[in-house]
């Protein structure tokens, strides 16, 4: 039940001369400038002459720098690198009435996670991302994609002390995400990505994510592109079920395992557009343009060129910043070269034509 994949045409730059167009984008997070971390430490020091206004200015500066860095790399759609976010669940839980925090919990090794608790019915109060989107959209000359942590992940990665089960909590959170997206759409957003990494570890709950997506897109215009990102896991456990999800694009992480699972999506026919990870975000070695072109061709085994989006496997925030930039720049160059080879008839596409 694909929504309207043809809405990708709006992201083709006016000066894109090639006949074919592979949409290039990023999943979301990006390394923060090192000075931003220093600024945050200063903001927490009571002896430092540094107030909330100074910190807000620093976030704006970082968002401006990274948005333009994405444009310099040549991306067709950009993100501000999630400069204002530290963690994908905490950021939203702090903004949703019904959540509270009771201290960090140990998750692996010596790492701790400030896992929130849902203690009462969740509610929608102030917008979560409106300021972030409006700032990035004002800075950018390219369309801005908005990543939002999905309701299933927000529910699964929280302590649930108020709802009967994860599904009930996820559905209420999905209603809040729907309200948030409508506000973003009113502000001009045309590309929204729902991140559901928790589905990779509990794939049998795919029906909860499907029902949540139904609620998320309710009343959202079909010219707004809705992407679902699920990283890692056994995709055969959730495919072909995702063909029934009301989405335009499904974003997967396959480069890290050498595309061992690419055949999962070849039969039955893949219905949404495919956003394919073509650089490994866990490997600090920068892939060559030639190598990335080979990875892009893996996607052409599943969908035709007009349905292929090219992106990193996942967020790149754990990489050194110069490595993240070069991976993305090489990715864009590889996409442009593949487009030229498609135009010249030098690439045979195995996927069904759209």
Short mmCIF file of N, CA, C and O in Angstrom, two decimals, residues 162-285:
data_model
loop_
_atom_site.label_atom_id
_atom_site.label_comp_id
_atom_site.label_asym_id
_atom_site.label_seq_id
_atom_site.Cartn_x
_atom_site.Cartn_y
_atom_site.Cartn_z
N UNK A 162 2.62 2.94 32.51
CA UNK A 162 1.29 3.55 32.43
C UNK A 162 0.34 2.85 31.45
O UNK A 162 -0.87 3.01 31.57
N UNK A 163 0.87 2.10 30.51
CA UNK A 163 0.01 1.47 29.49
C UNK A 163 0.01 -0.04 29.65
O UNK A 163 0.95 -0.62 30.23
N UNK A 164 -1.04 -0.68 29.12
CA UNK A 164 -1.17 -2.13 29.25
C UNK A 164 -0.05 -2.87 28.53
O UNK A 164 0.40 -3.92 28.98
N UNK A 165 0.36 -2.35 27.37
CA UNK A 165 1.42 -3.02 26.61
C UNK A 165 2.11 -2.03 25.67
O UNK A 165 1.69 -0.87 25.57
N UNK A 166 3.15 -2.51 24.99
CA UNK A 166 3.92 -1.66 24.08
C UNK A 166 3.06 -1.14 22.93
O UNK A 166 3.20 0.02 22.53
N UNK A 167 2.17 -1.98 22.43
CA UNK A 167 1.34 -1.56 21.30
C UNK A 167 0.48 -0.35 21.66
O UNK A 167 0.41 0.62 20.90
N UNK A 168 -0.17 -0.42 22.81
CA UNK A 168 -1.06 0.69 23.21
C UNK A 168 -0.27 1.99 23.34
O UNK A 168 -0.73 3.07 22.92
N UNK A 169 0.93 1.89 23.92
CA UNK A 169 1.77 3.09 24.06
C UNK A 169 2.22 3.59 22.69
O UNK A 169 2.19 4.80 22.41
N UNK A 170 2.65 2.65 21.83
CA UNK A 170 3.13 3.05 20.50
C UNK A 170 2.02 3.75 19.71
O UNK A 170 2.27 4.74 19.01
N UNK A 171 0.80 3.27 19.81
CA UNK A 171 -0.29 3.88 19.04
C UNK A 171 -0.59 5.30 19.53
O UNK A 171 -0.86 6.20 18.72
N UNK A 172 -0.55 5.50 20.84
CA UNK A 172 -0.75 6.87 21.34
C UNK A 172 0.39 7.78 20.89
O UNK A 172 0.18 8.93 20.51
N UNK A 173 1.62 7.26 20.93
CA UNK A 173 2.76 8.05 20.47
C UNK A 173 2.67 8.33 18.97
O UNK A 173 3.04 9.42 18.50
N UNK A 174 2.15 7.37 18.22
CA UNK A 174 1.98 7.57 16.77
C UNK A 174 1.02 8.73 16.50
O UNK A 174 1.22 9.52 15.57
N UNK A 175 -0.01 8.83 17.32
CA UNK A 175 -0.93 9.96 17.16
C UNK A 175 -0.22 11.30 17.40
O UNK A 175 -0.50 12.30 16.74
N UNK A 176 0.72 11.30 18.34
CA UNK A 176 1.48 12.53 18.60
C UNK A 176 2.43 12.83 17.43
O UNK A 176 2.59 14.00 17.05
N UNK A 177 3.06 11.80 16.88
CA UNK A 177 3.94 11.99 15.73
C UNK A 177 3.14 12.56 14.56
O UNK A 177 3.60 13.45 13.84
N UNK A 178 1.91 12.05 14.39
CA UNK A 178 1.04 12.58 13.33
C UNK A 178 0.79 14.07 13.51
O UNK A 178 0.85 14.84 12.55
N UNK A 179 0.54 14.47 14.75
CA UNK A 179 0.29 15.88 15.02
C UNK A 179 1.54 16.72 14.73
O UNK A 179 1.47 17.81 14.18
N UNK A 180 2.70 16.17 15.12
CA UNK A 180 3.96 16.87 14.88
C UNK A 180 4.21 17.04 13.38
O UNK A 180 4.60 18.12 12.91
N UNK A 181 3.99 15.96 12.61
CA UNK A 181 4.24 16.03 11.17
C UNK A 181 3.31 17.05 10.52
O UNK A 181 3.73 17.82 9.63
N UNK A 182 2.07 17.09 10.92
CA UNK A 182 1.15 18.07 10.32
C UNK A 182 1.64 19.50 10.56
O UNK A 182 1.53 20.36 9.67
N UNK A 183 2.20 19.75 11.73
CA UNK A 183 2.75 21.08 12.00
C UNK A 183 3.96 21.37 11.12
O UNK A 183 4.12 22.49 10.61
N UNK A 184 4.80 20.35 10.92
CA UNK A 184 5.97 20.52 10.06
C UNK A 184 5.55 20.74 8.61
O UNK A 184 6.15 21.55 7.89
N UNK A 185 4.53 20.02 8.18
CA UNK A 185 4.04 20.18 6.81
C UNK A 185 3.50 21.60 6.62
O UNK A 185 3.76 22.24 5.59
N UNK A 186 2.78 22.09 7.59
CA UNK A 186 2.28 23.47 7.50
C UNK A 186 3.44 24.46 7.38
O UNK A 186 3.29 25.54 6.77
N UNK A 187 4.59 24.10 7.95
CA UNK A 187 5.76 24.99 7.90
C UNK A 187 6.57 24.78 6.62
O UNK A 187 7.58 25.48 6.42
N UNK A 188 6.17 23.80 5.79
CA UNK A 188 6.86 23.61 4.52
C UNK A 188 7.60 22.30 4.35
O UNK A 188 8.19 22.06 3.28
N UNK A 189 7.63 21.44 5.36
CA UNK A 189 8.37 20.18 5.25
C UNK A 189 7.71 19.27 4.20
O UNK A 189 6.49 19.14 4.16
N UNK A 190 8.56 18.63 3.36
CA UNK A 190 8.05 17.75 2.32
C UNK A 190 8.75 16.39 2.31
O UNK A 190 8.55 15.60 1.39
N UNK A 191 9.58 16.13 3.31
CA UNK A 191 10.31 14.85 3.35
C UNK A 191 10.53 14.52 4.82
O UNK A 191 11.26 15.21 5.54
N UNK A 192 9.86 13.47 5.28
CA UNK A 192 9.92 13.07 6.69
C UNK A 192 10.36 11.62 6.77
O UNK A 192 9.84 10.77 6.05
N UNK A 193 11.30 11.35 7.65
CA UNK A 193 11.81 10.00 7.84
C UNK A 193 11.48 9.52 9.25
O UNK A 193 11.80 10.20 10.24
N UNK A 194 10.83 8.37 9.35
CA UNK A 194 10.51 7.77 10.63
C UNK A 194 11.57 6.71 10.94
O UNK A 194 11.72 5.74 10.17
N UNK A 195 12.29 6.87 12.03
CA UNK A 195 13.36 5.94 12.41
C UNK A 195 12.83 4.91 13.40
O UNK A 195 12.37 5.26 14.49
N UNK A 196 12.92 3.64 13.01
CA UNK A 196 12.44 2.56 13.89
C UNK A 196 13.51 1.48 14.07
O UNK A 196 13.32 0.31 13.71
N UNK A 197 14.65 1.82 14.69
CA UNK A 197 15.69 0.79 14.87
C UNK A 197 15.26 -0.33 15.81
O UNK A 197 15.80 -1.44 15.73
N UNK A 198 14.31 -0.07 16.70
CA UNK A 198 13.88 -1.12 17.65
C UNK A 198 13.24 -2.29 16.92
O UNK A 198 13.26 -3.43 17.43
N UNK A 199 12.70 -2.05 15.73
CA UNK A 199 12.06 -3.14 14.99
C UNK A 199 13.06 -4.21 14.60
O UNK A 199 12.69 -5.38 14.46
N UNK A 200 14.32 -3.82 14.45
CA UNK A 200 15.34 -4.80 14.05
C UNK A 200 15.53 -5.88 15.11
O UNK A 200 15.87 -7.03 14.79
N UNK A 201 15.31 -5.55 16.37
CA UNK A 201 15.53 -6.52 17.45
C UNK A 201 14.26 -7.26 17.83
O UNK A 201 14.33 -8.29 18.51
N UNK A 202 13.10 -6.73 17.43
CA UNK A 202 11.83 -7.40 17.74
C UNK A 202 10.96 -7.42 16.47
O UNK A 202 9.88 -6.83 16.44
N UNK A 203 11.44 -8.11 15.43
CA UNK A 203 10.75 -8.04 14.13
C UNK A 203 9.33 -8.59 14.14
O UNK A 203 8.53 -8.21 13.29
N UNK A 204 9.03 -9.48 15.09
CA UNK A 204 7.66 -10.02 15.13
C UNK A 204 6.63 -8.94 15.46
O UNK A 204 5.42 -9.18 15.33
N UNK A 205 7.10 -7.77 15.89
CA UNK A 205 6.19 -6.66 16.19
C UNK A 205 5.95 -5.77 14.97
O UNK A 205 5.48 -4.64 15.11
N UNK A 206 6.24 -6.29 13.78
CA UNK A 206 6.09 -5.43 12.59
C UNK A 206 4.67 -4.92 12.43
O UNK A 206 4.43 -3.84 11.91
N UNK A 207 3.69 -5.69 12.92
CA UNK A 207 2.30 -5.24 12.79
C UNK A 207 2.06 -3.98 13.62
O UNK A 207 1.22 -3.15 13.26
N UNK A 208 2.79 -3.83 14.74
CA UNK A 208 2.64 -2.61 15.55
C UNK A 208 3.18 -1.41 14.78
O UNK A 208 2.57 -0.32 14.77
N UNK A 209 4.31 -1.60 14.11
CA UNK A 209 4.87 -0.51 13.32
C UNK A 209 3.95 -0.18 12.15
O UNK A 209 3.73 0.99 11.82
N UNK A 210 3.37 -1.21 11.53
CA UNK A 210 2.45 -0.96 10.42
C UNK A 210 1.24 -0.16 10.86
O UNK A 210 0.85 0.82 10.20
N UNK A 211 0.65 -0.54 11.98
CA UNK A 211 -0.52 0.21 12.48
C UNK A 211 -0.10 1.62 12.89
O UNK A 211 -0.84 2.59 12.67
N UNK A 212 1.09 1.74 13.47
CA UNK A 212 1.58 3.08 13.85
C UNK A 212 1.75 3.96 12.63
O UNK A 212 1.41 5.15 12.65
N UNK A 213 2.27 3.38 11.52
CA UNK A 213 2.43 4.18 10.30
C UNK A 213 1.08 4.64 9.77
O UNK A 213 0.96 5.75 9.23
N UNK A 214 0.07 3.80 9.88
CA UNK A 214 -1.27 4.21 9.44
C UNK A 214 -1.70 5.47 10.20
O UNK A 214 -2.27 6.40 9.62
N UNK A 215 -1.44 5.49 11.49
CA UNK A 215 -1.81 6.65 12.29
C UNK A 215 -0.93 7.85 11.96
O UNK A 215 -1.40 8.99 11.92
N UNK A 216 0.34 7.61 11.72
CA UNK A 216 1.28 8.71 11.45
C UNK A 216 0.91 9.47 10.18
O UNK A 216 1.02 10.69 10.13
N UNK A 217 0.48 8.75 9.14
CA UNK A 217 0.23 9.42 7.85
C UNK A 217 -1.21 9.88 7.70
O UNK A 217 -1.55 10.50 6.68
N UNK A 218 -2.04 9.63 8.69
CA UNK A 218 -3.45 10.01 8.58
C UNK A 218 -3.58 11.53 8.36
O UNK A 218 -3.16 12.33 9.20
N UNK A 219 -4.13 11.90 7.22
CA UNK A 219 -4.32 13.32 6.92
C UNK A 219 -3.09 14.04 6.41
O UNK A 219 -3.14 15.25 6.17
N UNK A 220 -1.96 13.32 6.24
CA UNK A 220 -0.74 13.94 5.72
C UNK A 220 -0.81 13.91 4.18
O UNK A 220 -0.98 12.83 3.60
N UNK A 221 -0.69 15.05 3.50
CA UNK A 221 -0.82 15.08 2.04
C UNK A 221 0.16 14.14 1.34
O UNK A 221 1.28 13.92 1.81
N UNK A 222 -0.26 13.60 0.20
CA UNK A 222 0.57 12.62 -0.51
C UNK A 222 1.77 13.25 -1.21
O UNK A 222 2.63 12.53 -1.70
N UNK A 223 1.83 14.59 -1.27
CA UNK A 223 3.04 15.18 -1.83
C UNK A 223 4.15 15.28 -0.78
O UNK A 223 5.26 15.73 -1.07
N UNK A 224 3.85 14.87 0.44
CA UNK A 224 4.87 14.80 1.50
C UNK A 224 5.45 13.39 1.48
O UNK A 224 4.73 12.40 1.63
N UNK A 225 6.75 13.29 1.26
CA UNK A 225 7.40 11.99 1.16
C UNK A 225 7.63 11.42 2.54
O UNK A 225 8.26 12.05 3.41
N UNK A 226 7.14 10.19 2.75
CA UNK A 226 7.28 9.51 4.04
C UNK A 226 8.22 8.33 3.86
O UNK A 226 7.96 7.41 3.08
N UNK A 227 9.32 8.36 4.60
CA UNK A 227 10.33 7.29 4.55
C UNK A 227 10.34 6.56 5.90
O UNK A 227 10.20 7.19 6.96
N UNK A 228 10.50 5.25 5.85
CA UNK A 228 10.69 4.45 7.07
C UNK A 228 12.11 3.89 7.05
O UNK A 228 12.51 3.24 6.08
N UNK A 229 12.87 4.17 8.12
CA UNK A 229 14.25 3.67 8.21
C UNK A 229 14.34 2.60 9.30
O UNK A 229 13.98 2.85 10.46
N UNK A 230 14.80 1.42 8.91
CA UNK A 230 15.04 0.33 9.86
C UNK A 230 16.45 -0.17 9.62
O UNK A 230 16.77 -0.63 8.51
N UNK A 231 17.31 -0.07 10.62
CA UNK A 231 18.70 -0.46 10.43
C UNK A 231 18.99 -1.81 11.10
O UNK A 231 18.47 -2.11 12.16
N UNK A 232 19.83 -2.57 10.43
CA UNK A 232 20.26 -3.90 10.90
C UNK A 232 19.09 -4.89 11.01
O UNK A 232 17.96 -4.60 10.63
N UNK A 233 19.40 -6.03 11.57
CA UNK A 233 18.39 -7.06 11.78
C UNK A 233 18.23 -7.97 10.58
O UNK A 233 18.89 -7.84 9.55
N UNK A 234 17.34 -8.94 10.75
CA UNK A 234 17.01 -9.90 9.71
C UNK A 234 15.80 -9.36 8.95
O UNK A 234 14.66 -9.49 9.40
N UNK A 235 16.06 -8.76 7.79
CA UNK A 235 14.98 -8.12 7.05
C UNK A 235 13.95 -9.13 6.53
O UNK A 235 12.81 -8.76 6.24
N UNK A 236 14.34 -10.40 6.43
CA UNK A 236 13.38 -11.40 5.95
C UNK A 236 12.24 -11.58 6.95
O UNK A 236 11.19 -12.11 6.59
N UNK A 237 12.44 -11.11 8.19
CA UNK A 237 11.38 -11.22 9.21
C UNK A 237 10.33 -10.13 9.06
O UNK A 237 9.26 -10.22 9.68
N UNK A 238 10.64 -9.09 8.30
CA UNK A 238 9.67 -7.99 8.15
C UNK A 238 9.30 -7.74 6.69
O UNK A 238 8.52 -6.84 6.39
N UNK A 239 9.86 -8.56 5.79
CA UNK A 239 9.52 -8.44 4.37
C UNK A 239 8.90 -9.73 3.89
O UNK A 239 9.39 -10.80 4.25
N UNK A 240 7.80 -9.68 3.14
CA UNK A 240 7.23 -8.55 2.40
C UNK A 240 6.20 -7.73 3.17
O UNK A 240 5.51 -6.89 2.56
N UNK A 241 6.08 -7.92 4.46
CA UNK A 241 5.05 -7.19 5.20
C UNK A 241 5.15 -5.68 5.02
O UNK A 241 4.12 -4.99 5.01
N UNK A 242 6.38 -5.15 4.87
CA UNK A 242 6.48 -3.69 4.77
C UNK A 242 5.86 -3.19 3.46
O UNK A 242 5.59 -1.99 3.33
N UNK A 243 5.62 -4.07 2.50
CA UNK A 243 4.92 -3.65 1.28
C UNK A 243 3.51 -3.14 1.60
O UNK A 243 2.92 -2.42 0.79
N UNK A 244 2.98 -3.55 2.74
CA UNK A 244 1.63 -3.12 3.13
C UNK A 244 1.65 -1.83 3.96
O UNK A 244 0.59 -1.31 4.31
N UNK A 245 2.83 -1.34 4.28
CA UNK A 245 2.92 -0.12 5.09
C UNK A 245 2.62 1.11 4.22
O UNK A 245 3.04 1.18 3.06
N UNK A 246 1.95 2.11 4.77
CA UNK A 246 1.67 3.34 4.00
C UNK A 246 2.88 4.27 3.98
O UNK A 246 2.92 5.29 4.69
N UNK A 247 3.87 3.91 3.18
CA UNK A 247 5.10 4.70 3.10
C UNK A 247 5.42 4.93 1.62
O UNK A 247 4.87 4.28 0.74
N UNK A 248 6.33 5.86 1.36
CA UNK A 248 6.81 6.09 0.01
C UNK A 248 8.16 5.43 -0.21
O UNK A 248 8.52 5.09 -1.35
N UNK A 249 8.91 5.27 0.86
CA UNK A 249 10.31 4.86 0.73
C UNK A 249 10.70 4.04 1.96
O UNK A 249 10.32 4.37 3.09
N UNK A 250 11.47 2.97 1.74
CA UNK A 250 11.97 2.14 2.84
C UNK A 250 13.50 2.20 2.81
O UNK A 250 14.11 1.88 1.78
N UNK A 251 14.09 2.63 3.91
CA UNK A 251 15.54 2.88 3.98
C UNK A 251 16.20 1.76 4.77
O UNK A 251 15.84 1.52 5.93
N UNK A 252 17.17 1.07 4.16
CA UNK A 252 17.77 -0.10 4.78
C UNK A 252 19.29 0.03 4.89
O UNK A 252 19.92 0.79 4.15
N UNK A 253 19.85 -0.74 5.81
CA UNK A 253 21.29 -0.74 6.09
C UNK A 253 21.85 -2.08 5.64
O UNK A 253 21.73 -3.08 6.34
N UNK A 254 22.46 -2.12 4.46
CA UNK A 254 22.94 -3.38 3.90
C UNK A 254 24.42 -3.38 3.55
O UNK A 254 25.01 -4.42 3.35
N UNK A 255 25.02 -2.19 3.49
CA UNK A 255 26.43 -2.12 3.09
C UNK A 255 27.32 -2.82 4.12
O UNK A 255 28.28 -3.49 3.77
N UNK A 256 26.97 -2.67 5.40
CA UNK A 256 27.80 -3.20 6.48
C UNK A 256 27.99 -4.71 6.38
O UNK A 256 29.04 -5.23 6.78
N UNK A 257 27.00 -5.43 5.87
CA UNK A 257 27.14 -6.89 5.77
C UNK A 257 27.38 -7.34 4.33
O UNK A 257 27.18 -8.52 4.00
N UNK A 258 27.82 -6.40 3.49
CA UNK A 258 28.17 -6.77 2.12
C UNK A 258 26.97 -7.17 1.27
O UNK A 258 27.11 -7.96 0.33
N UNK A 259 25.80 -6.65 1.58
CA UNK A 259 24.57 -6.89 0.80
C UNK A 259 24.16 -8.36 0.80
O UNK A 259 23.54 -8.85 -0.15
N UNK A 260 24.47 -9.05 1.89
CA UNK A 260 24.07 -10.45 1.99
C UNK A 260 22.55 -10.62 1.94
O UNK A 260 22.06 -11.67 1.55
N UNK A 261 21.81 -9.57 2.35
CA UNK A 261 20.36 -9.70 2.42
C UNK A 261 19.64 -9.03 1.23
O UNK A 261 18.42 -8.94 1.23
N UNK A 262 20.36 -8.57 0.24
CA UNK A 262 19.71 -7.83 -0.84
C UNK A 262 18.65 -8.67 -1.55
O UNK A 262 17.61 -8.16 -1.98
N UNK A 263 18.87 -9.99 -1.64
CA UNK A 263 17.91 -10.84 -2.34
C UNK A 263 16.58 -10.94 -1.61
O UNK A 263 15.57 -11.33 -2.22
N UNK A 264 16.57 -10.60 -0.31
CA UNK A 264 15.32 -10.63 0.44
C UNK A 264 14.26 -9.78 -0.26
O UNK A 264 13.08 -10.13 -0.28
N UNK A 265 14.71 -8.68 -0.85
CA UNK A 265 13.77 -7.70 -1.40
C UNK A 265 13.43 -7.93 -2.88
O UNK A 265 12.72 -7.12 -3.48
N UNK A 266 13.94 -8.98 -3.47
CA UNK A 266 13.74 -9.19 -4.91
C UNK A 266 12.44 -9.94 -5.21
O UNK A 266 11.91 -9.84 -6.30
N UNK A 267 11.94 -10.72 -4.26
CA UNK A 267 10.70 -11.46 -4.49
C UNK A 267 9.98 -11.67 -3.15
O UNK A 267 10.63 -12.13 -2.20
N UNK A 268 8.69 -11.32 -3.09
CA UNK A 268 7.91 -10.70 -4.14
C UNK A 268 8.41 -9.28 -4.44
O UNK A 268 9.25 -8.75 -3.73
N UNK A 269 7.87 -8.69 -5.49
CA UNK A 269 8.36 -7.40 -5.97
C UNK A 269 8.30 -6.33 -4.89
O UNK A 269 7.30 -6.20 -4.18
N UNK A 270 9.39 -5.58 -4.77
CA UNK A 270 9.49 -4.50 -3.79
C UNK A 270 8.60 -3.34 -4.23
O UNK A 270 8.71 -2.86 -5.35
N UNK A 271 7.74 -2.88 -3.37
CA UNK A 271 6.73 -1.90 -3.80
C UNK A 271 7.07 -0.44 -3.50
O UNK A 271 6.86 0.43 -4.34
N UNK A 272 7.58 -0.10 -2.30
CA UNK A 272 7.95 1.32 -2.11
C UNK A 272 9.26 1.62 -2.82
O UNK A 272 9.92 0.72 -3.34
N UNK A 273 9.65 2.86 -2.87
CA UNK A 273 11.00 3.20 -3.33
C UNK A 273 12.01 2.64 -2.33
O UNK A 273 11.71 2.49 -1.14
N UNK A 274 13.20 2.36 -2.83
CA UNK A 274 14.26 1.81 -1.97
C UNK A 274 15.30 2.89 -1.69
O UNK A 274 15.86 3.48 -2.62
N UNK A 275 15.54 3.15 -0.41
CA UNK A 275 16.66 4.00 -0.01
C UNK A 275 17.75 3.06 0.49
O UNK A 275 17.58 2.40 1.51
N UNK A 276 18.84 2.98 -0.25
CA UNK A 276 19.87 1.97 0.00
C UNK A 276 21.12 2.57 0.62
O UNK A 276 21.66 3.55 0.11
N UNK A 277 21.57 1.99 1.72
CA UNK A 277 22.84 2.38 2.30
C UNK A 277 23.98 1.92 1.40
O UNK A 277 24.07 0.73 1.09
N UNK A 278 24.84 2.84 0.98
CA UNK A 278 25.93 2.48 0.06
C UNK A 278 27.30 2.80 0.62
O UNK A 278 28.30 2.57 -0.05
N UNK A 279 27.36 3.35 1.84
CA UNK A 279 28.64 3.48 2.56
C UNK A 279 28.42 2.98 3.98
O UNK A 279 27.34 3.13 4.55
N UNK A 280 29.47 2.35 4.54
CA UNK A 280 29.40 1.71 5.85
C UNK A 280 29.71 2.75 6.94
O UNK A 280 30.82 3.28 6.98
N UNK A 281 28.76 3.01 7.81
CA UNK A 281 28.96 4.04 8.83
C UNK A 281 29.76 3.52 10.02
O UNK A 281 30.07 4.29 10.93
N UNK A 282 30.08 2.24 10.03
CA UNK A 282 30.87 1.68 11.14
C UNK A 282 32.32 1.43 10.74
O UNK A 282 33.09 0.90 11.54
N UNK A 283 32.68 1.79 9.53
CA UNK A 283 34.04 1.59 9.04
C UNK A 283 34.65 2.96 8.74
O UNK A 283 34.16 3.68 7.86
N UNK A 284 35.73 3.34 9.44
CA UNK A 284 36.31 4.67 9.22
C UNK A 284 37.06 4.79 7.90
O UNK A 284 37.46 5.89 7.53
N UNK A 285 37.23 3.70 7.19
CA UNK A 285 37.89 3.78 5.88
C UNK A 285 36.90 4.32 4.85
O UNK A 285 35.77 3.82 4.73
#
